[in-house]
PDB file of C-alpha atoms in Angstrom:
ATOM      1  CA  GLN A 221      17.380  -2.896  25.605  1.00  0.00           C
ATOM      2  CA  GLN A 222      17.061  -4.101  22.042  1.00  0.00           C
ATOM      3  CA  GLN A 223      15.560  -7.575  21.987  1.00  0.00           C
ATOM      4  CA  VAL A 224      16.127  -7.929  18.249  1.00  0.00           C
ATOM      5  CA  LYS A 225      19.560  -6.930  16.975  1.00  0.00           C
ATOM      6  CA  GLN A 226      19.913  -6.050  13.296  1.00  0.00           C
ATOM      7  CA  SER A 227      23.008  -5.579  11.156  1.00  0.00           C
ATOM      8  CA  PRO A 228      24.417  -3.904   9.232  1.00  0.00           C
ATOM      9  CA  GLN A 229      23.080  -0.425   9.853  1.00  0.00           C
ATOM     10  CA  SER A 230      23.697   0.493   6.218  1.00  0.00           C
ATOM     11  CA  LEU A 231      24.489  -1.505   3.113  1.00  0.00           C
ATOM     12  CA  ILE A 232      25.539  -0.533  -0.395  1.00  0.00           C
ATOM     13  CA  VAL A 233      25.185  -3.106  -3.165  1.00  0.00           C
ATOM     14  CA  GLN A 234      25.651  -2.981  -6.907  1.00  0.00           C
ATOM     15  CA  LYS A 235      22.737  -3.697  -9.202  1.00  0.00           C
ATOM     16  CA  GLY A 236      22.401  -7.430  -9.708  1.00  0.00           C
ATOM     17  CA  GLY A 237      24.196  -8.275  -6.484  1.00  0.00           C
ATOM     18  CA  ILE A 238      22.899 -10.037  -3.389  1.00  0.00           C
ATOM     19  CA  SER A 239      21.866  -7.987  -0.363  1.00  0.00           C
ATOM     20  CA  ILE A 240      22.010  -9.733   3.001  1.00  0.00           C
ATOM     21  CA  ILE A 241      20.632  -8.318   6.233  1.00  0.00           C
ATOM     22  CA  ASN A 242      20.939 -10.207   9.491  1.00  0.00           C
ATOM     23  CA  CYS A 243      18.954 -10.268  12.706  1.00  0.00           C
ATOM     24  CA  ALA A 244      19.503 -12.022  16.003  1.00  0.00           C
ATOM     25  CA  TYR A 245      17.180 -12.478  18.961  1.00  0.00           C
ATOM     26  CA  GLU A 246      17.395 -13.787  22.503  1.00  0.00           C
ATOM     27  CA  ASN A 247      13.810 -14.550  23.462  1.00  0.00           C
ATOM     28  CA  THR A 248      12.871 -18.108  22.522  1.00  0.00           C
ATOM     29  CA  ALA A 249       9.196 -17.211  22.953  1.00  0.00           C
ATOM     30  CA  PHE A 250       9.204 -15.373  19.617  1.00  0.00           C
ATOM     31  CA  ASP A 251       7.098 -17.282  17.095  1.00  0.00           C
ATOM     32  CA  TYR A 252       6.685 -14.966  14.117  1.00  0.00           C
ATOM     33  CA  PHE A 253       9.425 -13.102  12.249  1.00  0.00           C
ATOM     34  CA  PRO A 254       8.427 -10.528   9.619  1.00  0.00           C
ATOM     35  CA  TRP A 255      10.503  -8.185   7.526  1.00  0.00           C
ATOM     36  CA  TYR A 256       9.188  -4.737   6.735  1.00  0.00           C
ATOM     37  CA  GLN A 257      10.311  -2.465   3.886  1.00  0.00           C
ATOM     38  CA  GLN A 258      10.114   1.313   4.159  1.00  0.00           C
ATOM     39  CA  PHE A 259      10.611   3.776   1.316  1.00  0.00           C
ATOM     40  CA  PRO A 260      11.441   7.432   2.056  1.00  0.00           C
ATOM     41  CA  GLY A 261       8.383   9.367   3.161  1.00  0.00           C
ATOM     42  CA  LYS A 262       6.288   6.226   3.567  1.00  0.00           C
ATOM     43  CA  GLY A 263       5.366   3.937   6.405  1.00  0.00           C
ATOM     44  CA  PRO A 264       6.818   0.428   6.643  1.00  0.00           C
ATOM     45  CA  ALA A 265       5.035  -2.307   4.711  1.00  0.00           C
ATOM     46  CA  LEU A 266       5.200  -6.066   5.234  1.00  0.00           C
ATOM     47  CA  LEU A 267       7.617  -7.674   2.794  1.00  0.00           C
ATOM     48  CA  ILE A 268       7.855 -11.291   3.872  1.00  0.00           C
ATOM     49  CA  ALA A 269       7.484 -13.278   7.097  1.00  0.00           C
ATOM     50  CA  ILE A 270       8.412 -16.674   8.510  1.00  0.00           C
ATOM     51  CA  ARG A 271       7.497 -18.919  11.419  1.00  0.00           C
ATOM     52  CA  PRO A 272      10.174 -20.924  13.262  1.00  0.00           C
ATOM     53  CA  ASP A 273       8.894 -24.281  12.047  1.00  0.00           C
ATOM     54  CA  VAL A 274      10.520 -23.706   8.633  1.00  0.00           C
ATOM     55  CA  SER A 275      14.122 -22.845   7.802  1.00  0.00           C
ATOM     56  CA  GLU A 276      13.532 -20.843   4.646  1.00  0.00           C
ATOM     57  CA  LYS A 277      10.818 -18.945   2.862  1.00  0.00           C
ATOM     58  CA  LYS A 278      11.105 -17.485  -0.601  1.00  0.00           C
ATOM     59  CA  GLU A 279       8.925 -14.940  -2.361  1.00  0.00           C
ATOM     60  CA  GLY A 280      10.282 -13.845  -5.703  1.00  0.00           C
ATOM     61  CA  ARG A 281      13.731 -12.326  -5.193  1.00  0.00           C
ATOM     62  CA  PHE A 282      13.298 -12.149  -1.412  1.00  0.00           C
ATOM     63  CA  THR A 283      14.231 -15.034   0.877  1.00  0.00           C
ATOM     64  CA  ILE A 284      14.203 -15.377   4.652  1.00  0.00           C
ATOM     65  CA  SER A 285      16.644 -17.878   6.115  1.00  0.00           C
ATOM     66  CA  PHE A 286      15.906 -18.935   9.680  1.00  0.00           C
ATOM     67  CA  ASN A 287      18.301 -20.664  12.079  1.00  0.00           C
ATOM     68  CA  LYS A 288      16.373 -21.596  15.201  1.00  0.00           C
ATOM     69  CA  SER A 289      19.323 -23.043  17.122  1.00  0.00           C
ATOM     70  CA  ALA A 290      21.418 -19.923  16.544  1.00  0.00           C
ATOM     71  CA  LYS A 291      18.415 -17.636  17.099  1.00  0.00           C
ATOM     72  CA  GLN A 292      19.180 -15.790  13.901  1.00  0.00           C
ATOM     73  CA  PHE A 293      17.309 -14.965  10.750  1.00  0.00           C
ATOM     74  CA  SER A 294      18.302 -13.098   7.646  1.00  0.00           C
ATOM     75  CA  LEU A 295      16.838 -11.464   4.560  1.00  0.00           C
ATOM     76  CA  HIS A 296      18.445 -12.150   1.208  1.00  0.00           C
ATOM     77  CA  ILE A 297      17.593 -10.014  -1.800  1.00  0.00           C
ATOM     78  CA  MET A 298      18.740 -11.678  -5.001  1.00  0.00           C
ATOM     79  CA  ASP A 299      19.464  -9.679  -8.153  1.00  0.00           C
ATOM     80  CA  SER A 300      19.172  -6.442  -6.174  1.00  0.00           C
ATOM     81  CA  GLN A 301      17.669  -3.527  -8.078  1.00  0.00           C
ATOM     82  CA  PRO A 302      17.828   0.255  -7.512  1.00  0.00           C
ATOM     83  CA  GLY A 303      14.106   0.096  -6.730  1.00  0.00           C
ATOM     84  CA  ASP A 304      14.970  -2.072  -3.718  1.00  0.00           C
ATOM     85  CA  SER A 305      16.732   0.903  -2.119  1.00  0.00           C
ATOM     86  CA  ALA A 306      14.863   1.385   1.142  1.00  0.00           C
ATOM     87  CA  THR A 307      15.127   0.831   4.867  1.00  0.00           C
ATOM     88  CA  TYR A 308      14.491  -2.727   6.007  1.00  0.00           C
ATOM     89  CA  PHE A 309      13.349  -3.725   9.476  1.00  0.00           C
ATOM     90  CA  CYS A 310      13.283  -7.183  10.936  1.00  0.00           C
ATOM     91  CA  ALA A 311      10.815  -7.853  13.719  1.00  0.00           C
ATOM     92  CA  ALA A 312       9.640 -10.572  16.041  1.00  0.00           C
ATOM     93  CA  LYS A 313       6.445 -11.380  17.902  1.00  0.00           C
ATOM     94  CA  ARG A 314       6.047 -13.379  21.094  1.00  0.00           C
ATOM     95  CA  ARG A 315       3.408 -16.089  21.306  1.00  0.00           C
ATOM     96  CA  THR A 316       1.838 -14.401  24.305  1.00  0.00           C
ATOM     97  CA  SER A 317       2.126 -10.798  23.193  1.00  0.00           C
ATOM     98  CA  GLY A 318      -0.937 -10.633  20.986  1.00  0.00           C
ATOM     99  CA  SER A 319      -0.166  -8.214  18.188  1.00  0.00           C
ATOM    100  CA  ARG A 320       2.948  -6.612  19.608  1.00  0.00           C
ATOM    101  CA  LEU A 321       6.007  -6.615  17.363  1.00  0.00           C
ATOM    102  CA  THR A 322       9.555  -5.924  18.509  1.00  0.00           C
ATOM    103  CA  PHE A 323      11.605  -4.313  15.746  1.00  0.00           C
ATOM    104  CA  GLY A 324      15.292  -4.309  14.936  1.00  0.00           C
ATOM    105  CA  GLU A 325      17.226  -1.091  14.448  1.00  0.00           C
ATOM    106  CA  GLY A 326      16.802  -1.000  10.674  1.00  0.00           C
ATOM    107  CA  THR A 327      19.146  -1.283   7.683  1.00  0.00           C
ATOM    108  CA  GLN A 328      19.366   1.383   5.017  1.00  0.00           C
ATOM    109  CA  LEU A 329      19.971  -0.392   1.715  1.00  0.00           C
ATOM    110  CA  THR A 330      21.275   1.457  -1.314  1.00  0.00           C
ATOM    111  CA  VAL A 331      21.473  -0.363  -4.630  1.00  0.00           C
ATOM    112  CA  ASN A 332      23.671   1.451  -7.112  1.00  0.00           C
ATOM    113  CA  PRO A 333      22.821   1.277 -10.824  1.00  0.00           C
TER     114      PRO A 333
ATOM    115  CA  ASP B 268      -6.471  -1.865   0.364  1.00  0.00           C
ATOM    116  CA  VAL B 269      -6.052  -1.017   4.018  1.00  0.00           C
ATOM    117  CA  LYS B 270      -5.720   2.685   4.616  1.00  0.00           C
ATOM    118  CA  VAL B 271      -4.174   4.106   7.748  1.00  0.00           C
ATOM    119  CA  THR B 272      -4.257   7.882   7.623  1.00  0.00           C
ATOM    120  CA  GLN B 273      -2.241  10.202   9.797  1.00  0.00           C
ATOM    121  CA  SER B 274      -3.755  13.622   9.280  1.00  0.00           C
ATOM    122  CA  SER B 275      -0.714  15.686  10.243  1.00  0.00           C
ATOM    123  CA  ARG B 276       2.436  14.820   8.292  1.00  0.00           C
ATOM    124  CA  TYR B 277       4.671  17.626   9.575  1.00  0.00           C
ATOM    125  CA  LEU B 278       4.311  19.537  12.823  1.00  0.00           C
ATOM    126  CA  VAL B 279       6.473  22.032  14.669  1.00  0.00           C
ATOM    127  CA  LYS B 280       5.532  22.603  18.306  1.00  0.00           C
ATOM    128  CA  ARG B 281       7.014  24.505  21.208  1.00  0.00           C
ATOM    129  CA  THR B 282       8.319  22.922  24.389  1.00  0.00           C
ATOM    130  CA  GLY B 283       5.509  22.510  26.882  1.00  0.00           C
ATOM    131  CA  GLU B 284       2.710  22.512  24.320  1.00  0.00           C
ATOM    132  CA  LYS B 285       0.075  19.792  24.324  1.00  0.00           C
ATOM    133  CA  VAL B 286       0.230  17.906  21.051  1.00  0.00           C
ATOM    134  CA  PHE B 287      -2.372  15.659  19.453  1.00  0.00           C
ATOM    135  CA  LEU B 288      -1.497  13.196  16.697  1.00  0.00           C
ATOM    136  CA  GLU B 289      -4.525  11.698  15.010  1.00  0.00           C
ATOM    137  CA  CYS B 290      -4.803   8.404  13.182  1.00  0.00           C
ATOM    138  CA  VAL B 291      -7.752   6.877  11.338  1.00  0.00           C
ATOM    139  CA  GLN B 292      -8.046   3.423   9.740  1.00  0.00           C
ATOM    140  CA  ASP B 293     -10.770   2.397   7.345  1.00  0.00           C
ATOM    141  CA  MET B 294     -10.716  -1.403   7.683  1.00  0.00           C
ATOM    142  CA  ASP B 295     -12.574  -1.921  10.962  1.00  0.00           C
ATOM    143  CA  HIS B 296      -9.389  -3.227  12.574  1.00  0.00           C
ATOM    144  CA  GLU B 297      -9.546  -4.047  16.260  1.00  0.00           C
ATOM    145  CA  ASN B 298      -5.913  -3.366  17.128  1.00  0.00           C
ATOM    146  CA  MET B 299      -4.173  -0.028  16.717  1.00  0.00           C
ATOM    147  CA  PHE B 300      -0.646   1.040  17.605  1.00  0.00           C
ATOM    148  CA  TRP B 301       1.570   4.058  17.978  1.00  0.00           C
ATOM    149  CA  TYR B 302       5.269   3.616  17.272  1.00  0.00           C
ATOM    150  CA  ARG B 303       8.118   6.061  17.353  1.00  0.00           C
ATOM    151  CA  GLN B 304      10.898   5.792  14.755  1.00  0.00           C
ATOM    152  CA  ASP B 305      14.371   7.155  15.444  1.00  0.00           C
ATOM    153  CA  PRO B 306      17.593   6.539  13.463  1.00  0.00           C
ATOM    154  CA  GLY B 307      19.549   3.625  14.848  1.00  0.00           C
ATOM    155  CA  LEU B 308      16.760   2.659  17.250  1.00  0.00           C
ATOM    156  CA  GLY B 309      14.225   1.205  14.853  1.00  0.00           C
ATOM    157  CA  LEU B 310      10.547   1.330  15.736  1.00  0.00           C
ATOM    158  CA  ARG B 311       9.618   1.431  19.394  1.00  0.00           C
ATOM    159  CA  LEU B 312       6.103   0.815  20.637  1.00  0.00           C
ATOM    160  CA  ILE B 313       4.580   3.658  22.646  1.00  0.00           C
ATOM    161  CA  TYR B 314       1.013   2.445  23.212  1.00  0.00           C
ATOM    162  CA  PHE B 315      -1.407   0.061  21.655  1.00  0.00           C
ATOM    163  CA  SER B 316      -5.125  -0.558  21.820  1.00  0.00           C
ATOM    164  CA  TYR B 317      -6.840  -3.917  21.592  1.00  0.00           C
ATOM    165  CA  ASP B 318     -10.212  -2.360  20.925  1.00  0.00           C
ATOM    166  CA  VAL B 319     -12.325   0.690  21.653  1.00  0.00           C
ATOM    167  CA  LYS B 320     -11.534   2.268  25.015  1.00  0.00           C
ATOM    168  CA  MET B 321      -8.878  -0.385  25.665  1.00  0.00           C
ATOM    169  CA  LYS B 322      -5.219   0.559  25.827  1.00  0.00           C
ATOM    170  CA  GLU B 323      -1.968  -0.874  27.013  1.00  0.00           C
ATOM    171  CA  LYS B 324       1.462   0.644  27.520  1.00  0.00           C
ATOM    172  CA  GLY B 325       4.183  -0.273  25.103  1.00  0.00           C
ATOM    173  CA  ASP B 326       7.918  -0.067  25.666  1.00  0.00           C
ATOM    174  CA  ILE B 327       8.281   3.722  25.920  1.00  0.00           C
ATOM    175  CA  PRO B 328       4.989   5.201  27.229  1.00  0.00           C
ATOM    176  CA  GLU B 329       6.500   7.930  29.422  1.00  0.00           C
ATOM    177  CA  GLY B 330       5.357  11.396  28.378  1.00  0.00           C
ATOM    178  CA  TYR B 331       2.564  10.061  26.180  1.00  0.00           C
ATOM    179  CA  SER B 332      -1.070   9.126  26.533  1.00  0.00           C
ATOM    180  CA  VAL B 333      -3.624   7.798  24.062  1.00  0.00           C
ATOM    181  CA  SER B 334      -7.326   7.908  23.389  1.00  0.00           C
ATOM    182  CA  ARG B 335      -9.545   5.490  21.480  1.00  0.00           C
ATOM    183  CA  GLU B 336     -13.170   6.538  21.696  1.00  0.00           C
ATOM    184  CA  LYS B 337     -14.094   5.111  18.298  1.00  0.00           C
ATOM    185  CA  LYS B 338     -12.867   1.945  16.638  1.00  0.00           C
ATOM    186  CA  GLU B 339     -11.430   3.699  13.621  1.00  0.00           C
ATOM    187  CA  ARG B 340      -9.575   6.468  15.456  1.00  0.00           C
ATOM    188  CA  PHE B 341      -6.532   6.305  17.730  1.00  0.00           C
ATOM    189  CA  SER B 342      -4.985   9.498  19.067  1.00  0.00           C
ATOM    190  CA  LEU B 343      -1.549   9.991  20.574  1.00  0.00           C
ATOM    191  CA  ILE B 344      -1.230  12.835  23.071  1.00  0.00           C
ATOM    192  CA  LEU B 345       1.946  14.512  24.233  1.00  0.00           C
ATOM    193  CA  GLU B 346       0.825  16.208  27.430  1.00  0.00           C
ATOM    194  CA  SER B 347       3.788  18.597  27.560  1.00  0.00           C
ATOM    195  CA  ALA B 348       6.042  18.307  24.544  1.00  0.00           C
ATOM    196  CA  SER B 349       9.772  18.163  25.104  1.00  0.00           C
ATOM    197  CA  THR B 350      12.662  18.372  22.643  1.00  0.00           C
ATOM    198  CA  ASN B 351      13.498  14.689  23.162  1.00  0.00           C
ATOM    199  CA  GLN B 352      10.112  13.854  21.674  1.00  0.00           C
ATOM    200  CA  THR B 353      11.210  15.197  18.305  1.00  0.00           C
ATOM    201  CA  SER B 354      10.762  12.157  16.118  1.00  0.00           C
ATOM    202  CA  MET B 355       8.690  10.439  13.481  1.00  0.00           C
ATOM    203  CA  TYR B 356       5.527   8.857  14.812  1.00  0.00           C
ATOM    204  CA  LEU B 357       3.902   5.930  13.060  1.00  0.00           C
ATOM    205  CA  CYS B 358       0.357   4.742  13.556  1.00  0.00           C
ATOM    206  CA  ALA B 359      -0.572   1.183  12.621  1.00  0.00           C
ATOM    207  CA  SER B 360      -3.532  -1.165  12.718  1.00  0.00           C
ATOM    208  CA  ARG B 361      -4.258  -4.882  12.540  1.00  0.00           C
ATOM    209  CA  THR B 362      -7.271  -7.130  12.505  1.00  0.00           C
ATOM    210  CA  VAL B 363      -7.473 -10.092  14.864  1.00  0.00           C
ATOM    211  CA  SER B 364      -9.015 -12.241  12.145  1.00  0.00           C
ATOM    212  CA  LEU B 365      -6.995 -15.443  11.817  1.00  0.00           C
ATOM    213  CA  LEU B 366      -7.493 -15.314   8.077  1.00  0.00           C
ATOM    214  CA  SER B 367      -5.507 -12.100   7.857  1.00  0.00           C
ATOM    215  CA  GLY B 368      -2.446 -13.387   9.638  1.00  0.00           C
ATOM    216  CA  ASN B 369      -0.277 -11.068  11.674  1.00  0.00           C
ATOM    217  CA  THR B 370       0.136  -8.239   9.184  1.00  0.00           C
ATOM    218  CA  ILE B 371       0.340  -4.795  10.718  1.00  0.00           C
ATOM    219  CA  TYR B 372      -0.480  -1.885   8.394  1.00  0.00           C
ATOM    220  CA  PHE B 373       1.275   1.415   8.900  1.00  0.00           C
ATOM    221  CA  GLY B 374       0.383   4.993   8.112  1.00  0.00           C
ATOM    222  CA  GLU B 375       2.872   7.272   6.375  1.00  0.00           C
ATOM    223  CA  GLY B 376       4.089   8.861   9.567  1.00  0.00           C
ATOM    224  CA  SER B 377       3.930  12.206  11.342  1.00  0.00           C
ATOM    225  CA  TRP B 378       7.165  14.158  11.627  1.00  0.00           C
ATOM    226  CA  LEU B 379       7.135  16.108  14.888  1.00  0.00           C
ATOM    227  CA  THR B 380       9.732  18.740  15.738  1.00  0.00           C
ATOM    228  CA  VAL B 381       9.669  20.235  19.229  1.00  0.00           C
ATOM    229  CA  VAL B 382      11.580  23.493  19.558  1.00  0.00           C
TER     230      VAL B 382
END
């Protein structure tokens, strides 16, 4: 049972376009929502994260939008570049779960030149 | 930089073999994890360890065990490998220091094929 649902499974975007990946969760006890980026042959690495007390967080071209009432959060990549081509995972952590993260299914992003 | 090293990147094992996947981190992190990554399923937690000799089952522990005798090393053991354990295995670590936030650092993965 997937507690964090991620869509789409794959995404193709032209260079300079906006990439949008969505995640939805059910458990209201989640209090930390990171996004991880994984390049082929590498392990995932933290990209950006948000807590539910804010609705948006921006770091460079990457923005997380968070909708607490809808229990959804999304990653927006502005001015997408071929170097952004990777697999992206959303995740969530419960307040009482210590370090445990629950991951979404992943989105394979391809940015065409 | 945090370094999480998985010594075996690619393994091919036979059904029924006992398999050891080793992971070492160099940042004195208290917490260590083993995840399994499969297409369309994301990352699923197998086991994690709060500290030396402490372990807790994750979401899919069946068929696996772990060992953490030293703080820097966390081993995943497949007691009797089966073909449905063919997957990529990711080790990760995290410090409990509040200053470091919740960042989990991953190794580069171990690709296991069971034939």
